Tab-separated table of C-alpha atoms in Angstrom:
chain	number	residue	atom	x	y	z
A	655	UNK	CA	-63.919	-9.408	7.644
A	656	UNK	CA	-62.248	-8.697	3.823
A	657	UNK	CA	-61.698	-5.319	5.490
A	658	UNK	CA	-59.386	-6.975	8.517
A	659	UNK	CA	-57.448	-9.360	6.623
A	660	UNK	CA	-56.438	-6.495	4.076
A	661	UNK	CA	-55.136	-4.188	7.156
A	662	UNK	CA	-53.513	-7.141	8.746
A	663	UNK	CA	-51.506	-8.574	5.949
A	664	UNK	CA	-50.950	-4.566	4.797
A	665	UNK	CA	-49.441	-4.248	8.560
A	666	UNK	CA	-47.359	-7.805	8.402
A	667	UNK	CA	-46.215	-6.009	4.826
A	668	UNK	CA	-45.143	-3.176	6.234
A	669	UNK	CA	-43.169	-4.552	9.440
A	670	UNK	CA	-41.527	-6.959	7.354
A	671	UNK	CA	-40.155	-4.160	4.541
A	672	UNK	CA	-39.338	-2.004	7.895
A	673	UNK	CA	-36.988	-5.287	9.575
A	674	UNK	CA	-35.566	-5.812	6.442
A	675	UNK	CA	-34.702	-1.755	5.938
A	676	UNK	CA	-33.201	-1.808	9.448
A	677	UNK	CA	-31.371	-5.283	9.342
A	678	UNK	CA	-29.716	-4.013	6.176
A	679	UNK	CA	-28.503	-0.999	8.053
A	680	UNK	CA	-27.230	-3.004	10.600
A	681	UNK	CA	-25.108	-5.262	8.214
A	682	UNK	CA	-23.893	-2.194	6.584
A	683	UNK	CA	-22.266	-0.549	9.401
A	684	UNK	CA	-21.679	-3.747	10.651
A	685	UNK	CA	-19.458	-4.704	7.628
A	686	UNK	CA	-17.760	-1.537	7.500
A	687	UNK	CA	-16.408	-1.721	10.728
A	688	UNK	CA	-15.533	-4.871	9.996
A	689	UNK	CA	-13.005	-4.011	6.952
A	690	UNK	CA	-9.636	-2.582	8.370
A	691	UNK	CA	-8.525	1.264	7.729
A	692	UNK	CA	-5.866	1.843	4.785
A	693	UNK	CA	-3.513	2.869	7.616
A	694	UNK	CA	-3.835	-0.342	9.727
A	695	UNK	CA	-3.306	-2.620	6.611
A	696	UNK	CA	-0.431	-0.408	5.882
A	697	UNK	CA	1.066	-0.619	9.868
A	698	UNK	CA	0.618	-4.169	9.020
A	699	UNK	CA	2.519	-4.905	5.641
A	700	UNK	CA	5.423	-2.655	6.722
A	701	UNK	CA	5.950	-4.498	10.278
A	702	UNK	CA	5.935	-8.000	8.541
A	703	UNK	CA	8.532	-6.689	5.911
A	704	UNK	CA	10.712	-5.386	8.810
A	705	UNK	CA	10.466	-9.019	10.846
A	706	UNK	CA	11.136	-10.799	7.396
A	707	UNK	CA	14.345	-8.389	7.077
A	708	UNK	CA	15.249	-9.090	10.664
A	709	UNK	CA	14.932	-12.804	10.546
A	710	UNK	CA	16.813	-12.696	6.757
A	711	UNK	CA	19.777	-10.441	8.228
A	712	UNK	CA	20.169	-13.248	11.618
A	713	UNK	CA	20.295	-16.100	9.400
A	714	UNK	CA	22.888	-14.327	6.947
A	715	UNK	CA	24.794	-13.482	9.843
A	716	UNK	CA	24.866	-17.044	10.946
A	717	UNK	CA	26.001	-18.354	7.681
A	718	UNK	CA	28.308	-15.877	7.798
A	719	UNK	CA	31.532	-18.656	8.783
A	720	UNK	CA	34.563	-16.036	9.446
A	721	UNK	CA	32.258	-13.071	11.018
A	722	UNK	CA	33.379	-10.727	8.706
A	723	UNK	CA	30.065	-9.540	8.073
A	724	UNK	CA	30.248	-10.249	4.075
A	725	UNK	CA	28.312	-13.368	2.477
A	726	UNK	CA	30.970	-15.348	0.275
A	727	UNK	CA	29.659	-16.769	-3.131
A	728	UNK	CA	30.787	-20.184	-1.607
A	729	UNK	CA	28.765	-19.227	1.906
A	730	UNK	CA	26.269	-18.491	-0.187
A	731	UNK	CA	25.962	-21.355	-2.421
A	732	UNK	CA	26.279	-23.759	0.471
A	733	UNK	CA	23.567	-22.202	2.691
A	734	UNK	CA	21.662	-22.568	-1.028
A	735	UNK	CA	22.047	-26.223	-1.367
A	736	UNK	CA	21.489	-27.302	1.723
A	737	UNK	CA	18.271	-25.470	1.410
A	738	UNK	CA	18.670	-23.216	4.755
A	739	UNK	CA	18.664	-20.057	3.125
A	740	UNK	CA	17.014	-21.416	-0.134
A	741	UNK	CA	13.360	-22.129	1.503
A	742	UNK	CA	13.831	-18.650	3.640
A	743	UNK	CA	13.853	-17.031	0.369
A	744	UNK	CA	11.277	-18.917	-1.057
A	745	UNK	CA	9.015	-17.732	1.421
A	746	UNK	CA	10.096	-14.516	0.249
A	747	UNK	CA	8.707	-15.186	-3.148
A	748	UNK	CA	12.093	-15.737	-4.383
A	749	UNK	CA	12.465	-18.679	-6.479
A	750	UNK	CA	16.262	-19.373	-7.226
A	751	UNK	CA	17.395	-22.042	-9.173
A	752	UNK	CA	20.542	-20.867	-10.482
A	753	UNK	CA	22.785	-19.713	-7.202
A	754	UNK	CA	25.197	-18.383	-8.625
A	755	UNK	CA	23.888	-16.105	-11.207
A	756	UNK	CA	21.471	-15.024	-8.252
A	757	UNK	CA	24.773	-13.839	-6.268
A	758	UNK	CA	26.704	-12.391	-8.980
A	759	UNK	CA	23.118	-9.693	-10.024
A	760	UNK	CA	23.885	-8.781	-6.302
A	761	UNK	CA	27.505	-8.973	-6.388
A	762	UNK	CA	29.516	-5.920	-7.499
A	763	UNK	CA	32.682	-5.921	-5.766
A	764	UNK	CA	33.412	-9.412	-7.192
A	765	UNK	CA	33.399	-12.601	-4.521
A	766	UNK	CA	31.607	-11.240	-1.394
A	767	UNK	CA	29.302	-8.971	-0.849
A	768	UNK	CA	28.224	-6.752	2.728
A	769	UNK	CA	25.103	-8.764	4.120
A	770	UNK	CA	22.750	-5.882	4.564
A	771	UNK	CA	23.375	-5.193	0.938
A	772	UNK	CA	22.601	-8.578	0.168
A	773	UNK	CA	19.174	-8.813	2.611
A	774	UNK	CA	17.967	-4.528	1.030
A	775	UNK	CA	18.631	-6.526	-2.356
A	776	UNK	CA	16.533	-9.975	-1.629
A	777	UNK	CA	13.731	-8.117	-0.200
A	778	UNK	CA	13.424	-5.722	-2.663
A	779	UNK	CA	13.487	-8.590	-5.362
A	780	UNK	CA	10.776	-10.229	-3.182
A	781	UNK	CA	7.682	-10.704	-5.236
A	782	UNK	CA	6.690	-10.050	-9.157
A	783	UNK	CA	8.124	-6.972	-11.154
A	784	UNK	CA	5.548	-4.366	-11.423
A	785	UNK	CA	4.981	-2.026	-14.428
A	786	UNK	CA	6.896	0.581	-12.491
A	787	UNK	CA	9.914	-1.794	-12.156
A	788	UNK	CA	9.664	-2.671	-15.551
A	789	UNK	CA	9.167	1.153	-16.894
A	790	UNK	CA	11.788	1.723	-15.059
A	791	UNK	CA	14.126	-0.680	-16.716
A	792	UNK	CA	12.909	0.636	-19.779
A	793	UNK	CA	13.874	3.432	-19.473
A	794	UNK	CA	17.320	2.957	-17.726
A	795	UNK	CA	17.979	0.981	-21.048
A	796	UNK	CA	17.081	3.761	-23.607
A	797	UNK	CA	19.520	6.191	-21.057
A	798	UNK	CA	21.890	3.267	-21.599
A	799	UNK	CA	21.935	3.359	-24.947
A	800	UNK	CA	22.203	7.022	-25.486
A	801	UNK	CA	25.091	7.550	-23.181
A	802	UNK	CA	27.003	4.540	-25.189
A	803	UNK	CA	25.612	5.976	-28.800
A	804	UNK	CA	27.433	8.985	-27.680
A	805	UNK	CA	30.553	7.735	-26.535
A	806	UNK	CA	30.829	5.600	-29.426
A	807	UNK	CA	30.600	9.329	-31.597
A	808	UNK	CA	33.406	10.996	-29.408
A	809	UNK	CA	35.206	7.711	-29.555
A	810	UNK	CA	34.949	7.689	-33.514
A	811	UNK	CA	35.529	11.510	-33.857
A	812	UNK	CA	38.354	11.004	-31.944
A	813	UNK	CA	39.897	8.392	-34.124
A	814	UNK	CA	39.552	9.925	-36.508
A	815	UNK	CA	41.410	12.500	-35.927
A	816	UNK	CA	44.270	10.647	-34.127
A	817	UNK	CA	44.282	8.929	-38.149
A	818	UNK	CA	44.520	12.445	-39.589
A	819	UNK	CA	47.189	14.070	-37.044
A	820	UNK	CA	49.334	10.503	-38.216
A	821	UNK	CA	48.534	10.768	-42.002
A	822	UNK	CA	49.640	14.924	-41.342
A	823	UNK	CA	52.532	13.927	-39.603
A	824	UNK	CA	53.929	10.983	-42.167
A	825	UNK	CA	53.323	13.095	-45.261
A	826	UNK	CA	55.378	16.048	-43.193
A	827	UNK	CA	58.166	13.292	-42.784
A	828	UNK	CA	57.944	12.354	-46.640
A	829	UNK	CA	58.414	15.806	-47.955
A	830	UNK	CA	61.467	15.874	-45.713
């Protein structure tokens, strides 16, 4: 009888430790199927970035007043405090409080600027600056900063000698 109960429980043992290899095979594959590919997820984020730049280029076209296909700093600022384009944005990940410093970063012609500019710009600005972006600005800063060292030389070696060609040139007129 010791003999039975040994193989039986040894048997339940062993069926159980089998069910439990075989149900954690199951969840395995199970799960990754269930994850998406790396090219889906990418399909994905890129067609939500286009809709968001469709639906941001119709609404800048309709605050656009005289069709002209520019966004005015006073278009602009309206649209921002009535909150139409301000909670679009928002949803964006853009939080702007102060309009019109927002407009003039993306303003270089001085007043207006062309609407697709303006929608590349916002969503490129949408979300937080990465260490690339800030790298980046790093870097553009230090190129900055050379190119202005250097003018600064030529500008100073340049003075100077417009001071000596005048000095030259009044001492020739005093010995005269």
């Amino acid at each position: 009888f010791f003999n039975a109960a040994v193989f039986i429980a040894y048997i339940g043992f062993v069926e159980i430790a089998v069910m439990n290899v075989l149900t954690g095979l199951f969840v395995e594959s199970a799960m990754k199927l269930a994850q998406p590919d790396q090219e889906s997820c990418a399909f994905e984020v890129r067609r939500t970035e286009n809709a968001q730049h469709r639906q941001l280029m119709k609404l800048c076209e309709e605050l656009d007043k005289n069709a002209c296909g520019t966004l005015t700093k006073q278009e602009f600022s309206k649209s921002m405090e009535n909150g139409t384009l301000k909670y679009f944005l928002a949803t964006l990940g853009l939080d702007i409080r102060d309009f019109g410093r927002f407009f003039e970063l993306l303003d270089f012609t001085g007043g207006e600027i062309e609407i697709g500019l303006f929608v590349d710009a916002c969503i490129k600005l949408k979300g937080a600056a990465t260490n690339v972006d800030l790298q980046s600005l790093a870097l553009k800063t230090v190129q900055l900063q050379r190119s202005q060292s250097r003018l600064e030389k030529n500008i100073m070696q340049r003075l100077e000698e417009l001071i000596h060609a005048i000095t030259t040139r009044k001492r020739f007129k005093e010995s005269l």
